[in-house]
Amino acid sequence: MPPAATPPHGPAASTAGARPGVPAPAPARRDHGRAGPPGSAGAGAARDVEAPDATAAEAPAGPGGDGGSLLDRVGRWAPAATPFGIFRLAPLAPGDDLTLLTTWMNDPAVAAFWELAGPPETTARHVHAQLSGDGRSVPCLGLLDGRPMSYWELYRADLDPLARHYPVRPHDTGVHLLLGGAADRGRGLGTALLRAVTCLILAHRPRCARVVAEPDVRNAPSVAAFRRAGFHLDAEIDLPDKRAALMVRRRTTPTEPAPPRR
């Protein structure tokens, strides 16, 4: 359950997050489905329960932490054209990526939901839970025309504790989003990127029929961004650390990504 400046299902708010505790857990804390104070889009429930099924045995994390077959090798996905430029997901690498992410996590607008403000070690622990896992959650930087400007967590919702809180289906894929810079918030960028990433998931994960997110119900900008990106509010659910809006976008055909709603 991972978060546009949104935390993963583990923590409090919602743009897309979760806490570790599962074998090969997904990130430590996330705001499921956070889309912002437009900087956030994501996390929510704690990862302190075993995964609901054994699908995690499908494959270990791929080279570079791209999720392997559990998430169909995110690092190899094609870029996507958006109204704001060419967007690409790049699996997070230690070093400069972590330094940048720590800076974003200490932005008050982000920290309010992700709850990961603090020294680099705080961010490192959160990311390490995913990078050392089995590939069920992949942390990524979002690059717009080559510029790192957002943080994403793509995760197997059907292998996450979130699955205990809604009628899960095999290969449901969750998303958390955080927009890093204030200049990238509040101008529709989060919605455009959510739409692009959702289409990428559906295009590159043929077994996935639904993309889900669980922003905090109080995070109105995040919920609105998901709605504009084609998600609908399926239900309000109580997670260990928040009441979340379960946002769902379904595939409209067996093999094609869903078109954006206008």
PDB file of C-alpha atoms in Angstrom:
ATOM      1  CA  MET A   1       0.000   0.000   0.000  1.00  0.00           C
ATOM      2  CA  PRO A   2       2.322   2.787  -1.040  1.00  0.00           C
ATOM      3  CA  PRO A   3       1.773   7.618  -2.219  1.00  0.00           C
ATOM      4  CA  ALA A   4       2.107  13.098  -5.835  1.00  0.00           C
ATOM      5  CA  ALA A   5       3.734  14.579  -2.671  1.00  0.00           C
ATOM      6  CA  THR A   6       1.900  11.732  -1.236  1.00  0.00           C
ATOM      7  CA  PRO A   7       3.042   9.145   1.241  1.00  0.00           C
ATOM      8  CA  PRO A   8       2.982   5.358   0.853  1.00  0.00           C
ATOM      9  CA  HIS A   9       0.315   3.196   2.325  1.00  0.00           C
ATOM     10  CA  GLY A  10       2.165   2.703   5.539  1.00  0.00           C
ATOM     11  CA  PRO A  11       1.962   6.234   6.934  1.00  0.00           C
ATOM     12  CA  ALA A  12      -0.753   8.666   7.584  1.00  0.00           C
ATOM     13  CA  ALA A  13      -1.673  10.456   4.453  1.00  0.00           C
ATOM     14  CA  SER A  14      -2.572   9.464   1.042  1.00  0.00           C
ATOM     15  CA  THR A  15      -1.208  10.015  -2.335  1.00  0.00           C
ATOM     16  CA  ALA A  16      -0.227   6.498  -2.678  1.00  0.00           C
ATOM     17  CA  GLY A  17       2.251   3.699   1.139  1.00  0.00           C
ATOM     18  CA  ALA A  18       2.893   1.141   4.020  1.00  0.00           C
ATOM     19  CA  ARG A  19       5.190  -0.028   6.828  1.00  0.00           C
ATOM     20  CA  PRO A  20       7.557  -2.947   6.716  1.00  0.00           C
ATOM     21  CA  GLY A  21       7.039  -6.134   8.587  1.00  0.00           C
ATOM     22  CA  VAL A  22       6.311  -8.613   5.855  1.00  0.00           C
ATOM     23  CA  PRO A  23       9.002 -10.900   4.521  1.00  0.00           C
ATOM     24  CA  ALA A  24      10.594  -8.914   1.736  1.00  0.00           C
ATOM     25  CA  PRO A  25       8.267  -6.061   2.593  1.00  0.00           C
ATOM     26  CA  ALA A  26       7.286  -3.149   0.559  1.00  0.00           C
ATOM     27  CA  PRO A  27       8.344   0.254   1.825  1.00  0.00           C
ATOM     28  CA  ALA A  28       8.296   0.922   5.502  1.00  0.00           C
ATOM     29  CA  ARG A  29       5.647   3.591   5.410  1.00  0.00           C
ATOM     30  CA  ARG A  30       3.559   4.851   2.618  1.00  0.00           C
ATOM     31  CA  ASP A  31       0.461   6.835   1.991  1.00  0.00           C
ATOM     32  CA  HIS A  32      -1.561   4.631  -0.251  1.00  0.00           C
ATOM     33  CA  GLY A  33      -2.652   6.675  -3.179  1.00  0.00           C
ATOM     34  CA  ARG A  34      -1.374  10.093  -2.242  1.00  0.00           C
ATOM     35  CA  ALA A  35      -1.588  12.725  -4.825  1.00  0.00           C
ATOM     36  CA  GLY A  36      -0.786  15.621  -2.909  1.00  0.00           C
ATOM     37  CA  PRO A  37      -1.177  18.662  -1.294  1.00  0.00           C
ATOM     38  CA  PRO A  38      -0.618  18.645  -4.812  1.00  0.00           C
ATOM     39  CA  GLY A  39       2.787  17.516  -3.944  1.00  0.00           C
ATOM     40  CA  SER A  40       1.668  14.262  -2.559  1.00  0.00           C
ATOM     41  CA  ALA A  41      -0.189  11.266  -3.724  1.00  0.00           C
ATOM     42  CA  GLY A  42       0.068   8.251  -1.720  1.00  0.00           C
ATOM     43  CA  ALA A  43       0.475   5.906   1.344  1.00  0.00           C
ATOM     44  CA  GLY A  44      -1.470   4.430   4.138  1.00  0.00           C
ATOM     45  CA  ALA A  45      -1.501   1.073   5.913  1.00  0.00           C
ATOM     46  CA  ALA A  46       1.167  -0.637   7.959  1.00  0.00           C
ATOM     47  CA  ARG A  47       2.955  -3.608   6.468  1.00  0.00           C
ATOM     48  CA  ASP A  48       2.959  -5.744   9.544  1.00  0.00           C
ATOM     49  CA  VAL A  49       1.055  -8.767   8.334  1.00  0.00           C
ATOM     50  CA  GLU A  50       1.988 -11.601   6.059  1.00  0.00           C
ATOM     51  CA  ALA A  51       1.204 -11.292   2.403  1.00  0.00           C
ATOM     52  CA  PRO A  52      -2.178 -12.795   1.583  1.00  0.00           C
ATOM     53  CA  ASP A  53      -0.889 -15.369  -0.845  1.00  0.00           C
ATOM     54  CA  ALA A  54       2.212 -17.096  -2.053  1.00  0.00           C
ATOM     55  CA  THR A  55       2.468 -15.375  -5.405  1.00  0.00           C
ATOM     56  CA  ALA A  56       5.523 -13.576  -4.055  1.00  0.00           C
ATOM     57  CA  ALA A  57       7.445 -16.718  -4.867  1.00  0.00           C
ATOM     58  CA  GLU A  58       7.029 -15.966  -8.558  1.00  0.00           C
ATOM     59  CA  ALA A  59      10.411 -14.305  -8.796  1.00  0.00           C
ATOM     60  CA  PRO A  60      12.964 -12.322  -6.857  1.00  0.00           C
ATOM     61  CA  ALA A  61      13.543  -8.647  -7.416  1.00  0.00           C
ATOM     62  CA  GLY A  62      15.003  -7.997 -10.811  1.00  0.00           C
ATOM     63  CA  PRO A  63      18.424  -6.509 -11.539  1.00  0.00           C
ATOM     64  CA  GLY A  64      18.594  -3.003 -10.163  1.00  0.00           C
ATOM     65  CA  GLY A  65      15.523  -3.595  -8.006  1.00  0.00           C
ATOM     66  CA  ASP A  66      13.039  -3.361 -10.875  1.00  0.00           C
ATOM     67  CA  GLY A  67      10.671  -5.893  -9.324  1.00  0.00           C
ATOM     68  CA  GLY A  68      11.458  -8.787 -11.605  1.00  0.00           C
ATOM     69  CA  SER A  69       8.402 -10.660 -12.802  1.00  0.00           C
ATOM     70  CA  LEU A  70       6.350  -9.605  -9.785  1.00  0.00           C
ATOM     71  CA  LEU A  71       5.995  -6.168 -11.360  1.00  0.00           C
ATOM     72  CA  ASP A  72       7.008  -7.043 -14.900  1.00  0.00           C
ATOM     73  CA  ARG A  73      10.386  -5.300 -14.733  1.00  0.00           C
ATOM     74  CA  VAL A  74       9.424  -1.683 -14.237  1.00  0.00           C
ATOM     75  CA  GLY A  75      12.912  -0.492 -15.159  1.00  0.00           C
ATOM     76  CA  ARG A  76      12.444  -1.696 -18.739  1.00  0.00           C
ATOM     77  CA  TRP A  77       9.152   0.053 -19.356  1.00  0.00           C
ATOM     78  CA  ALA A  78       8.924   2.475 -22.246  1.00  0.00           C
ATOM     79  CA  PRO A  79       8.663   6.225 -21.594  1.00  0.00           C
ATOM     80  CA  ALA A  80       5.307   7.981 -21.979  1.00  0.00           C
ATOM     81  CA  ALA A  81       4.399  11.224 -23.724  1.00  0.00           C
ATOM     82  CA  THR A  82       2.469  13.711 -21.552  1.00  0.00           C
ATOM     83  CA  PRO A  83       1.290  17.303 -22.130  1.00  0.00           C
ATOM     84  CA  PHE A  84       4.254  18.355 -19.975  1.00  0.00           C
ATOM     85  CA  GLY A  85       6.992  16.344 -21.697  1.00  0.00           C
ATOM     86  CA  ILE A  86       8.355  12.812 -21.933  1.00  0.00           C
ATOM     87  CA  PHE A  87       7.993  10.907 -18.663  1.00  0.00           C
ATOM     88  CA  ARG A  88       9.931   7.838 -17.571  1.00  0.00           C
ATOM     89  CA  LEU A  89      10.105   5.714 -14.427  1.00  0.00           C
ATOM     90  CA  ALA A  90      13.624   4.873 -13.217  1.00  0.00           C
ATOM     91  CA  PRO A  91      14.057   2.419 -10.309  1.00  0.00           C
ATOM     92  CA  LEU A  92      15.647   4.217  -7.374  1.00  0.00           C
ATOM     93  CA  ALA A  93      19.391   3.825  -6.881  1.00  0.00           C
ATOM     94  CA  PRO A  94      21.251   4.553  -3.635  1.00  0.00           C
ATOM     95  CA  GLY A  95      23.444   7.634  -3.583  1.00  0.00           C
ATOM     96  CA  ASP A  96      22.317  10.809  -5.296  1.00  0.00           C
ATOM     97  CA  ASP A  97      18.771   9.501  -5.671  1.00  0.00           C
ATOM     98  CA  LEU A  98      18.527   9.012  -1.905  1.00  0.00           C
ATOM     99  CA  THR A  99      19.899  12.494  -1.224  1.00  0.00           C
ATOM    100  CA  LEU A 100      17.292  14.043  -3.481  1.00  0.00           C
ATOM    101  CA  LEU A 101      14.492  11.981  -1.966  1.00  0.00           C
ATOM    102  CA  THR A 102      15.545  12.994   1.551  1.00  0.00           C
ATOM    103  CA  THR A 103      15.260  16.654   0.527  1.00  0.00           C
ATOM    104  CA  TRP A 104      11.739  16.074  -0.766  1.00  0.00           C
ATOM    105  CA  MET A 105      10.698  14.154   2.350  1.00  0.00           C
ATOM    106  CA  ASN A 106      11.703  17.141   4.484  1.00  0.00           C
ATOM    107  CA  ASP A 107       9.400  19.502   2.602  1.00  0.00           C
ATOM    108  CA  PRO A 108       6.552  20.218   5.084  1.00  0.00           C
ATOM    109  CA  ALA A 109       3.932  19.663   2.371  1.00  0.00           C
ATOM    110  CA  VAL A 110       5.300  16.174   1.798  1.00  0.00           C
ATOM    111  CA  ALA A 111       6.155  15.351   5.410  1.00  0.00           C
ATOM    112  CA  ALA A 112       2.563  16.015   6.494  1.00  0.00           C
ATOM    113  CA  PHE A 113       1.515  12.822   4.714  1.00  0.00           C
ATOM    114  CA  TRP A 114       4.588  10.671   4.223  1.00  0.00           C
ATOM    115  CA  GLU A 115       5.844  11.232   7.770  1.00  0.00           C
ATOM    116  CA  LEU A 116       9.436  10.579   6.711  1.00  0.00           C
ATOM    117  CA  ALA A 117      11.028  13.919   7.542  1.00  0.00           C
ATOM    118  CA  GLY A 118      14.415  13.615   9.208  1.00  0.00           C
ATOM    119  CA  PRO A 119      18.015  12.693   8.409  1.00  0.00           C
ATOM    120  CA  PRO A 120      19.017  10.633   5.368  1.00  0.00           C
ATOM    121  CA  GLU A 121      18.919   7.493   7.511  1.00  0.00           C
ATOM    122  CA  THR A 122      15.141   7.866   7.863  1.00  0.00           C
ATOM    123  CA  THR A 123      14.628   7.877   4.108  1.00  0.00           C
ATOM    124  CA  ALA A 124      17.222   5.127   3.657  1.00  0.00           C
ATOM    125  CA  ARG A 125      15.360   2.783   6.020  1.00  0.00           C
ATOM    126  CA  HIS A 126      12.116   3.356   4.146  1.00  0.00           C
ATOM    127  CA  VAL A 127      13.676   2.692   0.756  1.00  0.00           C
ATOM    128  CA  HIS A 128      15.813  -0.223   1.918  1.00  0.00           C
ATOM    129  CA  ALA A 129      12.693  -2.149   2.960  1.00  0.00           C
ATOM    130  CA  GLN A 130      11.731  -2.180  -0.709  1.00  0.00           C
ATOM    131  CA  LEU A 131      15.143  -2.536  -2.342  1.00  0.00           C
ATOM    132  CA  SER A 132      16.013  -5.536  -0.158  1.00  0.00           C
ATOM    133  CA  GLY A 133      12.621  -7.152  -0.658  1.00  0.00           C
ATOM    134  CA  ASP A 134      11.373  -9.713  -3.117  1.00  0.00           C
ATOM    135  CA  GLY A 135      10.201  -7.220  -5.714  1.00  0.00           C
ATOM    136  CA  ARG A 136       6.604  -6.775  -4.612  1.00  0.00           C
ATOM    137  CA  SER A 137       7.219  -3.018  -4.248  1.00  0.00           C
ATOM    138  CA  VAL A 138       9.512  -0.931  -6.446  1.00  0.00           C
ATOM    139  CA  PRO A 139      10.576   2.636  -5.548  1.00  0.00           C
ATOM    140  CA  CYS A 140      11.206   4.835  -8.586  1.00  0.00           C
ATOM    141  CA  LEU A 141      12.150   8.349  -9.534  1.00  0.00           C
ATOM    142  CA  GLY A 142       9.929   9.978 -12.117  1.00  0.00           C
ATOM    143  CA  LEU A 143      11.922  11.772 -14.821  1.00  0.00           C
ATOM    144  CA  LEU A 144      10.237  14.448 -16.915  1.00  0.00           C
ATOM    145  CA  ASP A 145      12.337  15.250 -19.983  1.00  0.00           C
ATOM    146  CA  GLY A 146      15.225  13.708 -18.048  1.00  0.00           C
ATOM    147  CA  ARG A 147      14.673  15.811 -14.910  1.00  0.00           C
ATOM    148  CA  PRO A 148      14.058  13.934 -11.633  1.00  0.00           C
ATOM    149  CA  MET A 149      10.891  15.551 -10.276  1.00  0.00           C
ATOM    150  CA  SER A 150       8.774  12.914  -8.549  1.00  0.00           C
ATOM    151  CA  TYR A 151       8.949   9.756  -6.449  1.00  0.00           C
ATOM    152  CA  TRP A 152       6.786   6.697  -7.087  1.00  0.00           C
ATOM    153  CA  GLU A 153       6.142   3.391  -5.390  1.00  0.00           C
ATOM    154  CA  LEU A 154       4.535   0.709  -7.519  1.00  0.00           C
ATOM    155  CA  TYR A 155       3.464  -2.316  -5.510  1.00  0.00           C
ATOM    156  CA  ARG A 156       1.537  -5.553  -5.755  1.00  0.00           C
ATOM    157  CA  ALA A 157      -1.599  -4.675  -3.821  1.00  0.00           C
ATOM    158  CA  ASP A 158      -2.661  -8.324  -3.874  1.00  0.00           C
ATOM    159  CA  LEU A 159       0.523  -9.220  -1.951  1.00  0.00           C
ATOM    160  CA  ASP A 160       0.220  -6.321   0.469  1.00  0.00           C
ATOM    161  CA  PRO A 161      -1.593  -6.041   3.823  1.00  0.00           C
ATOM    162  CA  LEU A 162      -3.920  -3.658   1.983  1.00  0.00           C
ATOM    163  CA  ALA A 163      -5.445  -6.808   0.465  1.00  0.00           C
ATOM    164  CA  ARG A 164      -7.004  -7.590   3.838  1.00  0.00           C
ATOM    165  CA  HIS A 165      -9.089  -4.430   3.638  1.00  0.00           C
ATOM    166  CA  TYR A 166     -10.824  -4.675   0.276  1.00  0.00           C
ATOM    167  CA  PRO A 167     -12.009  -7.352  -2.228  1.00  0.00           C
ATOM    168  CA  VAL A 168      -8.618  -7.860  -3.825  1.00  0.00           C
ATOM    169  CA  ARG A 169      -8.067  -9.448  -7.227  1.00  0.00           C
ATOM    170  CA  PRO A 170      -4.901 -11.187  -8.472  1.00  0.00           C
ATOM    171  CA  HIS A 171      -2.290  -8.774  -9.804  1.00  0.00           C
ATOM    172  CA  ASP A 172      -4.002  -5.620  -8.500  1.00  0.00           C
ATOM    173  CA  THR A 173      -1.253  -2.993  -8.669  1.00  0.00           C
ATOM    174  CA  GLY A 174      -0.988  -0.077  -6.252  1.00  0.00           C
ATOM    175  CA  VAL A 175       0.631   3.297  -6.747  1.00  0.00           C
ATOM    176  CA  HIS A 176       2.011   6.010  -4.460  1.00  0.00           C
ATOM    177  CA  LEU A 177       3.191   9.365  -5.798  1.00  0.00           C
ATOM    178  CA  LEU A 178       5.122  12.336  -4.489  1.00  0.00           C
ATOM    179  CA  LEU A 179       5.787  15.501  -6.493  1.00  0.00           C
ATOM    180  CA  GLY A 180       9.146  16.779  -5.334  1.00  0.00           C
ATOM    181  CA  GLY A 181       9.195  20.491  -6.121  1.00  0.00           C
ATOM    182  CA  ALA A 182       6.612  23.121  -5.175  1.00  0.00           C
ATOM    183  CA  ALA A 183       6.751  24.480  -8.750  1.00  0.00           C
ATOM    184  CA  ASP A 184       5.428  21.139 -10.031  1.00  0.00           C
ATOM    185  CA  ARG A 185       2.347  21.221  -7.806  1.00  0.00           C
ATOM    186  CA  GLY A 186      -1.046  22.732  -8.351  1.00  0.00           C
ATOM    187  CA  ARG A 187      -0.933  22.944 -12.160  1.00  0.00           C
ATOM    188  CA  GLY A 188      -2.345  19.604 -13.244  1.00  0.00           C
ATOM    189  CA  LEU A 189       0.992  17.824 -13.526  1.00  0.00           C
ATOM    190  CA  GLY A 190       0.142  15.234 -10.881  1.00  0.00           C
ATOM    191  CA  THR A 191      -3.029  14.253 -12.711  1.00  0.00           C
ATOM    192  CA  ALA A 192      -1.208  13.982 -16.054  1.00  0.00           C
ATOM    193  CA  LEU A 193       1.500  11.780 -14.549  1.00  0.00           C
ATOM    194  CA  LEU A 194      -0.975   9.571 -12.712  1.00  0.00           C
ATOM    195  CA  ARG A 195      -2.786   9.051 -15.990  1.00  0.00           C
ATOM    196  CA  ALA A 196       0.475   8.234 -17.781  1.00  0.00           C
ATOM    197  CA  VAL A 197       1.739   5.829 -15.119  1.00  0.00           C
ATOM    198  CA  THR A 198      -1.603   4.057 -14.913  1.00  0.00           C
ATOM    199  CA  CYS A 199      -1.546   3.503 -18.669  1.00  0.00           C
ATOM    200  CA  LEU A 200       2.036   2.238 -18.417  1.00  0.00           C
ATOM    201  CA  ILE A 201       1.029  -0.251 -15.729  1.00  0.00           C
ATOM    202  CA  LEU A 202      -1.881  -1.556 -17.759  1.00  0.00           C
ATOM    203  CA  ALA A 203       0.172  -1.700 -20.959  1.00  0.00           C
ATOM    204  CA  HIS A 204       3.168  -3.493 -19.439  1.00  0.00           C
ATOM    205  CA  ARG A 205       1.313  -5.688 -16.925  1.00  0.00           C
ATOM    206  CA  PRO A 206      -1.164  -7.677 -19.028  1.00  0.00           C
ATOM    207  CA  ARG A 207      -2.309  -9.714 -16.011  1.00  0.00           C
ATOM    208  CA  CYS A 208      -3.251  -6.572 -14.086  1.00  0.00           C
ATOM    209  CA  ALA A 209      -6.913  -5.600 -14.467  1.00  0.00           C
ATOM    210  CA  ARG A 210      -6.994  -2.821 -11.860  1.00  0.00           C
ATOM    211  CA  VAL A 211      -4.743  -0.075 -10.523  1.00  0.00           C
ATOM    212  CA  VAL A 212      -5.536   1.003  -6.963  1.00  0.00           C
ATOM    213  CA  ALA A 213      -4.533   3.732  -4.532  1.00  0.00           C
ATOM    214  CA  GLU A 214      -5.505   4.582  -0.957  1.00  0.00           C
ATOM    215  CA  PRO A 215      -5.070   8.280  -0.158  1.00  0.00           C
ATOM    216  CA  ASP A 216      -6.165   9.587   3.208  1.00  0.00           C
ATOM    217  CA  VAL A 217      -9.788  10.694   2.937  1.00  0.00           C
ATOM    218  CA  ARG A 218      -8.703  14.083   4.324  1.00  0.00           C
ATOM    219  CA  ASN A 219      -6.292  14.569   1.448  1.00  0.00           C
ATOM    220  CA  ALA A 220      -8.812  16.184  -0.880  1.00  0.00           C
ATOM    221  CA  PRO A 221      -6.237  17.334  -3.501  1.00  0.00           C
ATOM    222  CA  SER A 222      -4.925  13.773  -3.794  1.00  0.00           C
ATOM    223  CA  VAL A 223      -8.359  12.212  -4.132  1.00  0.00           C
ATOM    224  CA  ALA A 224      -9.292  14.829  -6.736  1.00  0.00           C
ATOM    225  CA  ALA A 225      -6.117  14.157  -8.729  1.00  0.00           C
ATOM    226  CA  PHE A 226      -6.899  10.442  -8.856  1.00  0.00           C
ATOM    227  CA  ARG A 227     -10.456  11.151  -9.976  1.00  0.00           C
ATOM    228  CA  ARG A 228      -9.215  13.388 -12.784  1.00  0.00           C
ATOM    229  CA  ALA A 229      -6.779  10.650 -13.803  1.00  0.00           C
ATOM    230  CA  GLY A 230      -9.656   8.214 -14.365  1.00  0.00           C
ATOM    231  CA  PHE A 231      -9.944   6.545 -10.946  1.00  0.00           C
ATOM    232  CA  HIS A 232     -13.236   6.271  -9.090  1.00  0.00           C
ATOM    233  CA  LEU A 233     -13.904   6.114  -5.359  1.00  0.00           C
ATOM    234  CA  ASP A 234     -14.710   2.469  -4.693  1.00  0.00           C
ATOM    235  CA  ALA A 235     -15.088   2.726  -0.900  1.00  0.00           C
ATOM    236  CA  GLU A 236     -13.739   4.291   2.266  1.00  0.00           C
ATOM    237  CA  ILE A 237     -11.702   1.785   4.257  1.00  0.00           C
ATOM    238  CA  ASP A 238     -10.109   1.818   7.704  1.00  0.00           C
ATOM    239  CA  LEU A 239      -6.395   1.084   7.563  1.00  0.00           C
ATOM    240  CA  PRO A 240      -4.169   0.774  10.639  1.00  0.00           C
ATOM    241  CA  ASP A 241      -3.089   4.411  10.466  1.00  0.00           C
ATOM    242  CA  LYS A 242      -5.805   6.231   8.557  1.00  0.00           C
ATOM    243  CA  ARG A 243      -9.206   6.191   6.944  1.00  0.00           C
ATOM    244  CA  ALA A 244      -8.479   5.850   3.253  1.00  0.00           C
ATOM    245  CA  ALA A 245     -10.299   6.508   0.021  1.00  0.00           C
ATOM    246  CA  LEU A 246      -9.919   3.340  -2.042  1.00  0.00           C
ATOM    247  CA  MET A 247      -9.433   4.667  -5.558  1.00  0.00           C
ATOM    248  CA  VAL A 248      -9.686   2.185  -8.431  1.00  0.00           C
ATOM    249  CA  ARG A 249      -9.055   2.382 -12.146  1.00  0.00           C
ATOM    250  CA  ARG A 250     -10.117  -0.637 -14.157  1.00  0.00           C
ATOM    251  CA  ARG A 251      -8.811  -1.887 -17.463  1.00  0.00           C
ATOM    252  CA  THR A 252     -11.487  -1.323 -20.088  1.00  0.00           C
ATOM    253  CA  THR A 253     -10.444  -4.206 -22.355  1.00  0.00           C
ATOM    254  CA  PRO A 254      -8.428  -7.376 -21.695  1.00  0.00           C
ATOM    255  CA  THR A 255      -5.243  -6.031 -23.287  1.00  0.00           C
ATOM    256  CA  GLU A 256      -5.499  -2.292 -23.804  1.00  0.00           C
ATOM    257  CA  PRO A 257      -4.878   0.447 -21.211  1.00  0.00           C
ATOM    258  CA  ALA A 258      -7.907   2.430 -20.129  1.00  0.00           C
ATOM    259  CA  PRO A 259      -8.302   5.781 -21.896  1.00  0.00           C
ATOM    260  CA  PRO A 260      -8.101   8.900 -19.711  1.00  0.00           C
ATOM    261  CA  ARG A 261     -11.368  10.390 -18.516  1.00  0.00           C
ATOM    262  CA  ARG A 262     -12.034  13.967 -19.520  1.00  0.00           C
TER     263      ARG A 262
END
